Structures are given as C-alpha cells and as structure tokens.
PDB file of C-alpha atoms in Angstrom:
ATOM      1  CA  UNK A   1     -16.986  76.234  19.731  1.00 40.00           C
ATOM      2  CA  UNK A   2     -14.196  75.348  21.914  1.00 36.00           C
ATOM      3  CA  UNK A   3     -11.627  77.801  22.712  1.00 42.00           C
ATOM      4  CA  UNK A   4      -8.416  75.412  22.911  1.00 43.00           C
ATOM      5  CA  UNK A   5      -5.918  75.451  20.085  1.00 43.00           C
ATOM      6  CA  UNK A   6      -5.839  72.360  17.774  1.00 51.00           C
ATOM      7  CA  UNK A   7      -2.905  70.445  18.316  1.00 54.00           C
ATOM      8  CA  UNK A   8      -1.647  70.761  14.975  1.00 56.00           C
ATOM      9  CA  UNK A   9      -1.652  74.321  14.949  1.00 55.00           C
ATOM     10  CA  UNK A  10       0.392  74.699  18.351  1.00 56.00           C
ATOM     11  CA  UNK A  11       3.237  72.446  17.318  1.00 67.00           C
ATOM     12  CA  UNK A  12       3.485  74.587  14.254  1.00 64.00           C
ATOM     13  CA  UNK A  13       3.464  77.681  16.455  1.00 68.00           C
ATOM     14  CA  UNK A  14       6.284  76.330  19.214  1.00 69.00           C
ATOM     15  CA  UNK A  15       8.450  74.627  16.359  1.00 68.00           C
ATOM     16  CA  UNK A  16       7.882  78.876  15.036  1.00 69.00           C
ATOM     17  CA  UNK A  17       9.085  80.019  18.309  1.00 69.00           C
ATOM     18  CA  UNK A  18      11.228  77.639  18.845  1.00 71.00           C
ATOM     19  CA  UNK A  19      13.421  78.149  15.341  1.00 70.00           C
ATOM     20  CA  UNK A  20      13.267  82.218  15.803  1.00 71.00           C
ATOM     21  CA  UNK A  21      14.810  81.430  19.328  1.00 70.00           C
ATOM     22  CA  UNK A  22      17.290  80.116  17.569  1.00 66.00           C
ATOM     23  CA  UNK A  23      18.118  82.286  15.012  1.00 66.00           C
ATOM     24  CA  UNK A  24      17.728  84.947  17.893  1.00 65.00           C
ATOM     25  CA  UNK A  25      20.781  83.206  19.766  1.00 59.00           C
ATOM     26  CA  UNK A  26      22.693  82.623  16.229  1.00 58.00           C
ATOM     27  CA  UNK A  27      22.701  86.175  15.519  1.00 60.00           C
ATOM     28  CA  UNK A  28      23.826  87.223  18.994  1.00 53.00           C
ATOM     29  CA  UNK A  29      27.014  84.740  18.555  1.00 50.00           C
ATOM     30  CA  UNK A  30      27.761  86.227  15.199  1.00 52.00           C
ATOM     31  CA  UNK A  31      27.760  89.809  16.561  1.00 50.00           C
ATOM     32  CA  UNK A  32      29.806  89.206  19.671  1.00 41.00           C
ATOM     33  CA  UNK A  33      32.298  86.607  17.717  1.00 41.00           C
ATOM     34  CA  UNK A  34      32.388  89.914  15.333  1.00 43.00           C
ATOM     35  CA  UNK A  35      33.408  91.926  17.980  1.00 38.00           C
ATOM     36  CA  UNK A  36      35.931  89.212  19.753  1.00 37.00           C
ATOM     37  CA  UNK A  37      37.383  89.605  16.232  1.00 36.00           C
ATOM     38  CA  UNK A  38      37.699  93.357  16.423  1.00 37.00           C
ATOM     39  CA  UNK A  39      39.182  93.409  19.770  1.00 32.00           C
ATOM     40  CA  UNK A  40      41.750  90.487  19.116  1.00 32.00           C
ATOM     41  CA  UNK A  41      42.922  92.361  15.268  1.00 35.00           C
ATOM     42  CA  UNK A  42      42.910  95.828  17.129  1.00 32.00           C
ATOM     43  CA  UNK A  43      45.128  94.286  20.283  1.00 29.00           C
ATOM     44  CA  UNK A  44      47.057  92.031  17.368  1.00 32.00           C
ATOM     45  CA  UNK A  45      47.586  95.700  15.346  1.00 33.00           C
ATOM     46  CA  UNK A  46      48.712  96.953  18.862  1.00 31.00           C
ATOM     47  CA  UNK A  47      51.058  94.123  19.778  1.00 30.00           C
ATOM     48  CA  UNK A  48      53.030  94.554  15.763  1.00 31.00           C
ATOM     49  CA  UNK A  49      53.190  98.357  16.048  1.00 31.00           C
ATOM     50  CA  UNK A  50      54.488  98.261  19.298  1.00 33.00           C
ATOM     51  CA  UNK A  51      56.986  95.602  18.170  1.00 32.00           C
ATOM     52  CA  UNK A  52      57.839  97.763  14.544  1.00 33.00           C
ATOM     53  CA  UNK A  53      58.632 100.704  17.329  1.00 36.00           C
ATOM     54  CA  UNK A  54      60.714  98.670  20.051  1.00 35.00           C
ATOM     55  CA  UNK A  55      62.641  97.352  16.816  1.00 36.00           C
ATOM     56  CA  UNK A  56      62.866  99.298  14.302  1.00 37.00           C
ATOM     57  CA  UNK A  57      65.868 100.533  13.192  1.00 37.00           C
ATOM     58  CA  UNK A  58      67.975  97.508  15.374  1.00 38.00           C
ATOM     59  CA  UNK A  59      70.436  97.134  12.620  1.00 38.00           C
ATOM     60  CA  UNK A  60      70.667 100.968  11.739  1.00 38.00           C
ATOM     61  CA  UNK A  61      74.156 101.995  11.529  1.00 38.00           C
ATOM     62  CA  UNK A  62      75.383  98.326   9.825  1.00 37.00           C
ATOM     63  CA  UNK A  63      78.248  96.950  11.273  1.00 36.00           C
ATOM     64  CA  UNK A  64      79.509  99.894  13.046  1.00 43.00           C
ATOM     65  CA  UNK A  65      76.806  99.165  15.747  1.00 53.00           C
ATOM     66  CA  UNK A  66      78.462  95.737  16.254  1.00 61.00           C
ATOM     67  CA  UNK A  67      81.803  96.065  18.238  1.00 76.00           C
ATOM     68  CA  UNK A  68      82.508  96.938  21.559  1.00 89.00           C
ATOM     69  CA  UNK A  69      81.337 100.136  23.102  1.00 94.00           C
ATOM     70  CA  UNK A  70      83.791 102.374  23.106  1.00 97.00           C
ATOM     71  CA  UNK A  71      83.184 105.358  25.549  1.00 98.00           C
ATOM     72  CA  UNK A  72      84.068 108.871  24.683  1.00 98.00           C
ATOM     73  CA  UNK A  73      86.685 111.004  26.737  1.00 97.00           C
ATOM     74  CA  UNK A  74      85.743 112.126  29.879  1.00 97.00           C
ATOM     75  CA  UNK A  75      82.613 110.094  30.266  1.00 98.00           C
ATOM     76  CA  UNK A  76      81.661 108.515  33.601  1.00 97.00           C
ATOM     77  CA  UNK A  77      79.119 106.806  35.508  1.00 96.00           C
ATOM     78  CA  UNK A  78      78.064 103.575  35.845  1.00 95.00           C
ATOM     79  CA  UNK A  79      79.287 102.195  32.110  1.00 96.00           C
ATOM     80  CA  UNK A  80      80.707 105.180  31.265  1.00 98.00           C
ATOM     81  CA  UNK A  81      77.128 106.292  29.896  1.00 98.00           C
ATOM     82  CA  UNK A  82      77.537 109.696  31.285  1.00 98.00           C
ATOM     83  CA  UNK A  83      78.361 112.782  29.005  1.00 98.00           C
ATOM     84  CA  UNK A  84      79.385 115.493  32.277  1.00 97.00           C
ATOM     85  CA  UNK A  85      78.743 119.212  32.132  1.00 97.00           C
ATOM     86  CA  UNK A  86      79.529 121.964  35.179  1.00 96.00           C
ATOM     87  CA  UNK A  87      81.814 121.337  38.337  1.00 97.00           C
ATOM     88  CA  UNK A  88      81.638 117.773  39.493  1.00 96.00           C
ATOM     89  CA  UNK A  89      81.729 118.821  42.794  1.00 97.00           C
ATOM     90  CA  UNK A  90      78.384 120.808  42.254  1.00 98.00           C
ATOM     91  CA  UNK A  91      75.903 120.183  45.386  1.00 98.00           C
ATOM     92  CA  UNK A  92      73.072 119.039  43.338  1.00 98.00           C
ATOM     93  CA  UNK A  93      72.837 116.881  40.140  1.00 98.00           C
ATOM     94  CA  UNK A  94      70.518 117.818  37.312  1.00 98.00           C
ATOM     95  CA  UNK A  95      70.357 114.349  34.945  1.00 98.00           C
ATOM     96  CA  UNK A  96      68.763 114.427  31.504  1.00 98.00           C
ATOM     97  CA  UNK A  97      68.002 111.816  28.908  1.00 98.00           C
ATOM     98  CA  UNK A  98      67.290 113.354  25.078  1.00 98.00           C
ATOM     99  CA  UNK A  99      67.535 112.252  22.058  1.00 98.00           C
ATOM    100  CA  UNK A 100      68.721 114.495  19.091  1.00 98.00           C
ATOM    101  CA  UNK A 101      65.729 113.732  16.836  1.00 98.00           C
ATOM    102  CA  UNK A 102      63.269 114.495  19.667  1.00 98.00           C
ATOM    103  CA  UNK A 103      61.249 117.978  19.081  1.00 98.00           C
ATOM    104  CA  UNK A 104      60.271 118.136  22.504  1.00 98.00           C
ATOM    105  CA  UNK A 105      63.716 118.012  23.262  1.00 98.00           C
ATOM    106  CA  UNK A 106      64.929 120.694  21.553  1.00 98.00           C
ATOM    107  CA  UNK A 107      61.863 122.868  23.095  1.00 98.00           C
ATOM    108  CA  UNK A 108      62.827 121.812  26.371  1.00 98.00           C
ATOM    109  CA  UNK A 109      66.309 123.001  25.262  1.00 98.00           C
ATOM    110  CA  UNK A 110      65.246 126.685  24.214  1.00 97.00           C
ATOM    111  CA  UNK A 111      63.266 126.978  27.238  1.00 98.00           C
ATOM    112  CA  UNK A 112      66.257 126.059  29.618  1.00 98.00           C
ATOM    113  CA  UNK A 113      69.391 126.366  28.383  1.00 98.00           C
ATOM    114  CA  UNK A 114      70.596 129.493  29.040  1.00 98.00           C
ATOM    115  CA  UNK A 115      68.937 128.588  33.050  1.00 98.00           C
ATOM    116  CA  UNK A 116      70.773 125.326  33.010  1.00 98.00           C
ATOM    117  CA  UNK A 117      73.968 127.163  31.626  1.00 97.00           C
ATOM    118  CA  UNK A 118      73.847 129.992  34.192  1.00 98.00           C
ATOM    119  CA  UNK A 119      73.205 126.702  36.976  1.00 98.00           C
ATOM    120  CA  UNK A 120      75.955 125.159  36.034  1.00 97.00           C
ATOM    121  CA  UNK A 121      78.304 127.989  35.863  1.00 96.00           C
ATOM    122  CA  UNK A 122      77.783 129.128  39.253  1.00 97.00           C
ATOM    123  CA  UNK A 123      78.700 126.018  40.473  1.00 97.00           C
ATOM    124  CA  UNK A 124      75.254 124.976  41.677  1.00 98.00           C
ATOM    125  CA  UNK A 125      74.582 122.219  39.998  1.00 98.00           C
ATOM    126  CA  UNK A 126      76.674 119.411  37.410  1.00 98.00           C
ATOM    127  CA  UNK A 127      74.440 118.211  34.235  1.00 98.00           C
ATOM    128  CA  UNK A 128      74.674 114.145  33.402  1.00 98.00           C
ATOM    129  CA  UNK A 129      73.603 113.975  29.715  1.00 98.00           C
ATOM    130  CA  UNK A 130      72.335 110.514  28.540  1.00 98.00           C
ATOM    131  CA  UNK A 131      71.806 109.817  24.658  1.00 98.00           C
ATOM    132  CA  UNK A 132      68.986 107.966  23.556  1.00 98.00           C
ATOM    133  CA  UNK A 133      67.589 106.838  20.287  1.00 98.00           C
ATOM    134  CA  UNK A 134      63.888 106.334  20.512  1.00 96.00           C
ATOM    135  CA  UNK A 135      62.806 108.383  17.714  1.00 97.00           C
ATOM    136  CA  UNK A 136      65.162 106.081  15.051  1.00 97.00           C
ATOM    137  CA  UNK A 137      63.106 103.400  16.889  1.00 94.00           C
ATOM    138  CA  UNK A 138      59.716 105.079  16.416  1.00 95.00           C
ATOM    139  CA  UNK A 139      60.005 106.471  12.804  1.00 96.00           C
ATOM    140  CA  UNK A 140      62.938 104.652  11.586  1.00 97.00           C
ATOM    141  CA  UNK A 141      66.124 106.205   9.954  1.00 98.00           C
ATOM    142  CA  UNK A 142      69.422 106.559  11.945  1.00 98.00           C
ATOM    143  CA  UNK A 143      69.603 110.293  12.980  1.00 98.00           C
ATOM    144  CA  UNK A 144      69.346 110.126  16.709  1.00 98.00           C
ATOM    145  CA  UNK A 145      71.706 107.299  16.512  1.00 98.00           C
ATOM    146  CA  UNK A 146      74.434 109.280  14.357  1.00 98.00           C
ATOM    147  CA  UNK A 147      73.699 112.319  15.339  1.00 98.00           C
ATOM    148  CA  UNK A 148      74.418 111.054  18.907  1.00 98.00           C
ATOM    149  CA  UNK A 149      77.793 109.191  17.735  1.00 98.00           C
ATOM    150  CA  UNK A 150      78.425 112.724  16.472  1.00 98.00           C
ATOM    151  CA  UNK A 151      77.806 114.013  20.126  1.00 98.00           C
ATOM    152  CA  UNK A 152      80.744 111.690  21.860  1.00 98.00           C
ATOM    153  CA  UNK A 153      82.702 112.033  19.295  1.00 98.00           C
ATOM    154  CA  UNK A 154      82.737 116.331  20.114  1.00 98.00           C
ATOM    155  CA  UNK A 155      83.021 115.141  23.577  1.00 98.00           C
ATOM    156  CA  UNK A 156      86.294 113.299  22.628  1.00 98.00           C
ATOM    157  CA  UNK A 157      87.313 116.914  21.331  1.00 98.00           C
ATOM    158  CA  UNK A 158      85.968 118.487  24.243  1.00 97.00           C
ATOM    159  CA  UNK A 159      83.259 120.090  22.576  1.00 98.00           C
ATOM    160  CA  UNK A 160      80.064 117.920  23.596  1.00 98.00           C
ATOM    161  CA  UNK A 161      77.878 121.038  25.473  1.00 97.00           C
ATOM    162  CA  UNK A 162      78.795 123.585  22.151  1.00 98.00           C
ATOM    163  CA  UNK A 163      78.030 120.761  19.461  1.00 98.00           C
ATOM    164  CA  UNK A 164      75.091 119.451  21.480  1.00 98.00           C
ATOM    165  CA  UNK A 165      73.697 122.888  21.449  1.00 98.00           C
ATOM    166  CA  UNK A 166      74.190 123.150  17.600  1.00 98.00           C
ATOM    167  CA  UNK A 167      72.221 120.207  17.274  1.00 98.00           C
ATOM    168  CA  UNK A 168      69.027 121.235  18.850  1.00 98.00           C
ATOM    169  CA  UNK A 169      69.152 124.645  17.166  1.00 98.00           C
ATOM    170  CA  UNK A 170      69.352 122.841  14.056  1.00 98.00           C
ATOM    171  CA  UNK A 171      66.992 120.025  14.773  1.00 98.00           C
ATOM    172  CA  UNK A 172      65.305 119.239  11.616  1.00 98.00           C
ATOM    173  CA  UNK A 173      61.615 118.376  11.694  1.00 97.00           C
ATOM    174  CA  UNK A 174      60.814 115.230  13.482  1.00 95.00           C
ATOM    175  CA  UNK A 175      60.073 112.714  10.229  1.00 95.00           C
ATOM    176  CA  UNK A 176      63.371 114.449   8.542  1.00 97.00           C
ATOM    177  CA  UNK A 177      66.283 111.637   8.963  1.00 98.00           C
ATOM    178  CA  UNK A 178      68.596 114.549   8.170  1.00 98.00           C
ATOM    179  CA  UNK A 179      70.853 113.699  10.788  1.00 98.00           C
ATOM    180  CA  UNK A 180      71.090 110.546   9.598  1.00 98.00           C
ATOM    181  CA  UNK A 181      73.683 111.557   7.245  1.00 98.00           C
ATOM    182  CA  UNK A 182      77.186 112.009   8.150  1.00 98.00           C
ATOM    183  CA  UNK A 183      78.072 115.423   5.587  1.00 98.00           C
ATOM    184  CA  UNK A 184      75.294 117.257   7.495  1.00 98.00           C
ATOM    185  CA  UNK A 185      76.752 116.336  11.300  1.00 98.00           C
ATOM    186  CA  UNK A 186      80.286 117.344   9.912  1.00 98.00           C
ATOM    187  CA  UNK A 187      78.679 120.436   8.206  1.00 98.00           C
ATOM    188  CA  UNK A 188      77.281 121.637  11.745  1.00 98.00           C
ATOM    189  CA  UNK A 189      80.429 120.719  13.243  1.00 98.00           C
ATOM    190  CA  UNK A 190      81.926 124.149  11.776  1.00 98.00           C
ATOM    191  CA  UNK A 191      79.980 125.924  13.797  1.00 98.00           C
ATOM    192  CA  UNK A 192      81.820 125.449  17.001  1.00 98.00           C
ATOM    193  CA  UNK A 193      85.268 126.647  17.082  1.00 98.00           C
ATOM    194  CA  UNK A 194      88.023 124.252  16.506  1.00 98.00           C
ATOM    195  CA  UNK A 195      86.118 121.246  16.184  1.00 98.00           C
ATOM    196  CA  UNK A 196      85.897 120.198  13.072  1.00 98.00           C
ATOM    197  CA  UNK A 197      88.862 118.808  12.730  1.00 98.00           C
ATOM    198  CA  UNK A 198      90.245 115.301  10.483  1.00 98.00           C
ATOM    199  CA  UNK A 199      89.786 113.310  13.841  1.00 98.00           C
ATOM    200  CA  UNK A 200      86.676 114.540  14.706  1.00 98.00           C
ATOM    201  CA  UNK A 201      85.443 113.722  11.393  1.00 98.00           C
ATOM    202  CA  UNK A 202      86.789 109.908  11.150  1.00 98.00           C
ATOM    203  CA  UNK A 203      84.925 109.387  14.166  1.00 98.00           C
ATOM    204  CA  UNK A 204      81.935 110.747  12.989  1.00 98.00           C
ATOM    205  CA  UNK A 205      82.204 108.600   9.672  1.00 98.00           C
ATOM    206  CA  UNK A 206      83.505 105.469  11.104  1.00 98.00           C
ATOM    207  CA  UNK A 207      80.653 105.462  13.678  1.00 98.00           C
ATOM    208  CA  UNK A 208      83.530 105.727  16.334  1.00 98.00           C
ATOM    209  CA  UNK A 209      80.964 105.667  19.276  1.00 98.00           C
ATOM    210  CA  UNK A 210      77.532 103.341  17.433  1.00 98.00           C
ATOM    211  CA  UNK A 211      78.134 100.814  19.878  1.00 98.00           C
ATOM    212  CA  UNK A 212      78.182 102.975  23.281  1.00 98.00           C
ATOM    213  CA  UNK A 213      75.011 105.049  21.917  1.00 98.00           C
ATOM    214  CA  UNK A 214      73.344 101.664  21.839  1.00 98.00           C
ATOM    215  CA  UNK A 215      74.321 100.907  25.251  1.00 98.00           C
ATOM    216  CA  UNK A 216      72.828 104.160  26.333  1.00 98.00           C
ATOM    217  CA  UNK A 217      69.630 103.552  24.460  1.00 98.00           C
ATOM    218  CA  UNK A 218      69.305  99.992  26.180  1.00 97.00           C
ATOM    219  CA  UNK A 219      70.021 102.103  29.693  1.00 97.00           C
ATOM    220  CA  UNK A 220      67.452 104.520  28.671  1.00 98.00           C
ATOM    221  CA  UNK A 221      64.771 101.794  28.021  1.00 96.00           C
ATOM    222  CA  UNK A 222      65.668  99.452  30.849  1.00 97.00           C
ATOM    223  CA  UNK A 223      65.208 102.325  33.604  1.00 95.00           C
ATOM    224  CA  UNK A 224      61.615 102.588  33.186  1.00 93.00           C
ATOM    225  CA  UNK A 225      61.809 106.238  31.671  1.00 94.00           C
ATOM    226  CA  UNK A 226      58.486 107.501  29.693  1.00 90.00           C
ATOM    227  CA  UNK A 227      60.337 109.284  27.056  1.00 95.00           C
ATOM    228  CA  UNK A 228      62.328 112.086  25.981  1.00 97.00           C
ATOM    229  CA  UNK A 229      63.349 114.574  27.462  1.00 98.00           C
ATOM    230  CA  UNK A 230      63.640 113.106  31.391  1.00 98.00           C
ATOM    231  CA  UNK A 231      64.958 115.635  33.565  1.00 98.00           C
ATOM    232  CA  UNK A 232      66.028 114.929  37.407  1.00 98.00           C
ATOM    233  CA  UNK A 233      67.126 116.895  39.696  1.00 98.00           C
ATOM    234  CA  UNK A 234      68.971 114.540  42.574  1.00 98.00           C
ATOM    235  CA  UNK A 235      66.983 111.796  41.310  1.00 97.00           C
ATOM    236  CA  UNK A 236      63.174 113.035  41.303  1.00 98.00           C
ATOM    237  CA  UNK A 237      61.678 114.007  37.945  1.00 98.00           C
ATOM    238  CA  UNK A 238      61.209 117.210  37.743  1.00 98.00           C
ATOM    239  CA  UNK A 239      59.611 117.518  34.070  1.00 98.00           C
ATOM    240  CA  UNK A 240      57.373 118.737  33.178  1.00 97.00           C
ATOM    241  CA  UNK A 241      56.530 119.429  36.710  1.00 97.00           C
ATOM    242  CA  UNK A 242      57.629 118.766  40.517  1.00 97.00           C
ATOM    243  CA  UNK A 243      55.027 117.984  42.580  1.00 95.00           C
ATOM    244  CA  UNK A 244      52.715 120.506  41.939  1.00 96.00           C
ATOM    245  CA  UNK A 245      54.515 122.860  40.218  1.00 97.00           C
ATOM    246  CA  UNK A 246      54.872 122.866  36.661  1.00 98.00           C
ATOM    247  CA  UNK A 247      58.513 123.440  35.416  1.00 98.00           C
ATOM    248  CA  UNK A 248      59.849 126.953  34.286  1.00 98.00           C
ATOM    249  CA  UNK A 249      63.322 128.449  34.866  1.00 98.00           C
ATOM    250  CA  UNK A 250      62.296 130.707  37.758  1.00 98.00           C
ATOM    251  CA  UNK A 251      61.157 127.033  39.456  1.00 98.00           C
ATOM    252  CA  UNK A 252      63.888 125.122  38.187  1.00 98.00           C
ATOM    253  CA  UNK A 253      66.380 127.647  39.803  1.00 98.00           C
ATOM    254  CA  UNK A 254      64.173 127.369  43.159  1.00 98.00           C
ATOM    255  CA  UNK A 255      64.658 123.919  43.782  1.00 98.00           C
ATOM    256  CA  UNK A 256      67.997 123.912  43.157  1.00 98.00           C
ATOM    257  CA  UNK A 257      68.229 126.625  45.719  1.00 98.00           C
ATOM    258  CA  UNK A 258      66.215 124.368  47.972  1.00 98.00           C
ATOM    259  CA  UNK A 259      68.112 121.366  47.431  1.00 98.00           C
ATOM    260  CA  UNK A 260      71.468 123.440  47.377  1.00 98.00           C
ATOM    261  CA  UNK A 261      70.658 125.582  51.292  1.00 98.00           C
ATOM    262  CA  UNK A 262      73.404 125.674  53.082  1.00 97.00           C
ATOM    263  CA  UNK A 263      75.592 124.012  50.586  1.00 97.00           C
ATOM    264  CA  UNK A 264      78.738 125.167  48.741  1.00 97.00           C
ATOM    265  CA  UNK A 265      78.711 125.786  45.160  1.00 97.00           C
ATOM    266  CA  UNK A 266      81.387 123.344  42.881  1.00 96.00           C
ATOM    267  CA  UNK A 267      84.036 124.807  41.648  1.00 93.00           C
ATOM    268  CA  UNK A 268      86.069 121.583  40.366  1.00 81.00           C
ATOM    269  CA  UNK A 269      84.965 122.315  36.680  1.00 60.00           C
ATOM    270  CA  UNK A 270      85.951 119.785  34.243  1.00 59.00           C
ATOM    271  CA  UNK A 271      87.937 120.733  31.294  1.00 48.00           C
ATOM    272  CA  UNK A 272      88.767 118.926  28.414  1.00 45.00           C
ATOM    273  CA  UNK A 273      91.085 119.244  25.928  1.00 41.00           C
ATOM    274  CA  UNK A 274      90.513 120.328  22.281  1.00 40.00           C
ATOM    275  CA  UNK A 275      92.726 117.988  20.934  1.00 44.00           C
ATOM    276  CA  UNK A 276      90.916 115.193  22.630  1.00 41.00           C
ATOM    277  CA  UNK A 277      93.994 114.082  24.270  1.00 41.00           C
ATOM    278  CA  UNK A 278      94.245 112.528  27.680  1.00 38.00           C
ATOM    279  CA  UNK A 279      93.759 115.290  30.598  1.00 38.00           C
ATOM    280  CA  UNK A 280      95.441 115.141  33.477  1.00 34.00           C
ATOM    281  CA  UNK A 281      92.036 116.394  35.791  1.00 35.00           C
ATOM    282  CA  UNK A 282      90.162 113.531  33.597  1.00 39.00           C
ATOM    283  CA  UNK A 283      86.408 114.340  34.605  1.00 37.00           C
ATOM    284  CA  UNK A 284      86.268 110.064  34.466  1.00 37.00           C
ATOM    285  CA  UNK A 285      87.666 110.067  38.481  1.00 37.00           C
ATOM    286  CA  UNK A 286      84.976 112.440  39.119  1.00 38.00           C
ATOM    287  CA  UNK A 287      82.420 110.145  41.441  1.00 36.00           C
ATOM    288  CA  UNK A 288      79.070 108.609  39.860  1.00 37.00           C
ATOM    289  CA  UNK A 289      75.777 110.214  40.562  1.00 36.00           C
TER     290      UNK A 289
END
C-alpha cells in the first residue's frame, strides 16, 4: 500500500488549514480593532471630561463676569491680582493661591493660620493671596467665583484677612454650591465687625469684582500651578513639602528663619480703611513680589 496521501485528500486538508489560518488572523483583527476602540472611547471620554472641567462654569456669574476687571482697594502686583497681608517690607514673601470652595484649602488653613498670622505679625514675612476658581470649574456652580467676589469686595472695606478667615471656617462641603448664593456671603459677612455694611453688600450683589476673579483664575491656570492650595515661600513651593521635609508649622517657621538670617523684620504694615475709602499709605505703592 503506498504511504503518500492522495491528492484529493491533501488539497482538502491545506484548503482546511489554509481557511482556519484565516479565521485565526480574522479573529486577532477583531480583538485588537476591539481594543483600538477601547483605548480611542477611553482617551475620547478623557479628552470631554477634561474639556467639561477646563470649561465648565465659563459663563457662571452672567453678565457680571463680562466688564472690565475692576481691582479691589489695596491690591497690587503685576495686574493688581494680589490681595496683601503683613508689612510689605517683610524680608520674605509667603504667596498662596486657594480657592474658597477647595477643602484642602480650608485644611491647609486650620493647620496654618494661626503660624502664618503669628509670621506675619512679627514682621517676618508679607502673605500675597491669589483667588482662584477651579472647583466652579470642576463641579460646576459659582461659589468659588462669588464667594471670591465676596473676598475683594471685604478687601475694599479693609476686611479681606477677617472675612477670608470666615470663609474657610464656614466652608461648606465640597459638592455644596452654598457659596454660590449671595444671602449666605452677606450672612457671614456679620461675623466680622463693621463689615457688613450697604456698600459692602452692593458689591457683593452686583458682582462688583466677577471680572478681576476671572483674571486671577486665568493667572492661576496660566502659571503652571497643580492645584489648590499653592504655597511659596520666596518663590519655591513649599507645600506640602520643601525638599525633603514635609510641611508643618514648626518647619514653616524654620525656613522663614532661614530665609529671614540676618534680616530685619517689616514693620511697614498696611492698613486699610473700614470705610473702604482711599488711604493715604495705599498698600498699591508697596513693590511687586
């Protein structure tokens, strides 16, 4: 008997071998066009949240938003985007961007402020708020935006380090757009002396300030910051850590002694009026950081 294959039966087998091969190589398109598809929706899902964040909440505060940026009292800095706190004379500078909506924030706040307080006091170093807005932008809602109009418009009373701190002891929880309504700003306004007053609250209500909190948000976002809060001392980040060392008051007050050696401490404290009215020591000569 011979041992070769008839022909007919080895066609049949390669045109066998032949058709799995292909349904071999059709199955491994379908599973990687599958996962092109996965990859491409995921990085498409990516691409629209990330565009829902960066605009969301663009035409929050209506047409308020849409006039000229008009800087609070006393504010300085390149724009004017500079809320100032301490002696501007101070040796050292101690810079930090929040936003009123920001939980973090507000721990960073408890944490520090009675350290930052006691810093600025002795002269040893002046405090440059920024405002931002990233959490309207995030979440939607409008309460970092008016709760930050609110802020400037304190500072026009001379009340912006009080009120601020009212604001982050009152901070409601992160999704809560409580601050995004005017009664409750003017409600927490009552608890700092003397500034609740008709101006402060026609400023608050006619979104006095929209405009130059957007121009701080778009400061914010254009210098490259990772979020909220971003504290620098003379320039270098120094949260949530400095090098190697992790932030805490006792560090916080050694650096500035470091960066402060041999140094005087300020004593050109700023003071504003209550009334808002023009100072004659306006904090606004007071050189930029």
């Amino acid at each position: 008997m011979s041992d070769k294959i008839p022909e007919g039966n080895r066609s049949a087998r390669e045109r066998l071998a032949q058709q799995r091969e292909r349904e071999k190589g059709r199955e491994k398109r379908r599973r990687t066009l599958i996962v092109a598809s996965a990859v491409v929706g995921v990085l498409a899902l990516a691409a629209v949240v990330g565009l829902i964040a960066a605009n969301a909440g663009k035409d929050d505060g209506g047409d308020t938003a849409s006039g000229p940026a008009v800087a609070p009292s006393g504010a300085i800095g390149e724009d004017a985007l500079t809320l100032p706190v301490g002696a501007a004379d101070a040796p050292s500078t101690l810079t930090i961007w929040e936003d009123f909506r920001c939980p973090v924030c507000a721990q960073f706040e408890t944490a520090f402020r009675d350290t930052i307080t006691e810093l600025a006091d002795d002269g040893q170093v002046k405090v440059e708020y920024h405002l931002a807005t990233i959490i309207d932008g995030n979440l939607g809602g409008t309460g970092s935006l008016r709760a930050a109009n609110a802020a400037a418009c304190a500072q026009d009373a001379g009340k912006f380090a009080a009120y601020h701190d009212v604001l982050f002891a009152n901070q409601p929880p992160e999704p809560d757009d409580a601050y995004g309504k005017n009664s409750r700003l003017i409600e927490l306004a009552g608890e700092v002396e003397g500034l609740d007053t008709p101006g402060f609250r026609s400023c608050v209500e006619d979104g006095e300030h929209d405009s130059w909190v957007k121009k701080s948000d778009t400061a914010f976002r254009e210098g490259g910051f990772q979020g909220t809060p971003t504290v620098l001392l003379n320039g270098e980040s120094v949260f949530p850590s400095k090098g190697d060392e992790q932030i805490s008051p006792e560090n916080l007050k050694k650096w500035v002694a470091e960066a402060n050696k041999g140094k005087k401490p300020g004593t050109a404290t700023p003071s504003a009026p209550a009334d808002g009215s023009s100072d004659p020591a306006d904090p606004s000569s007071a050189p930029a950081s």
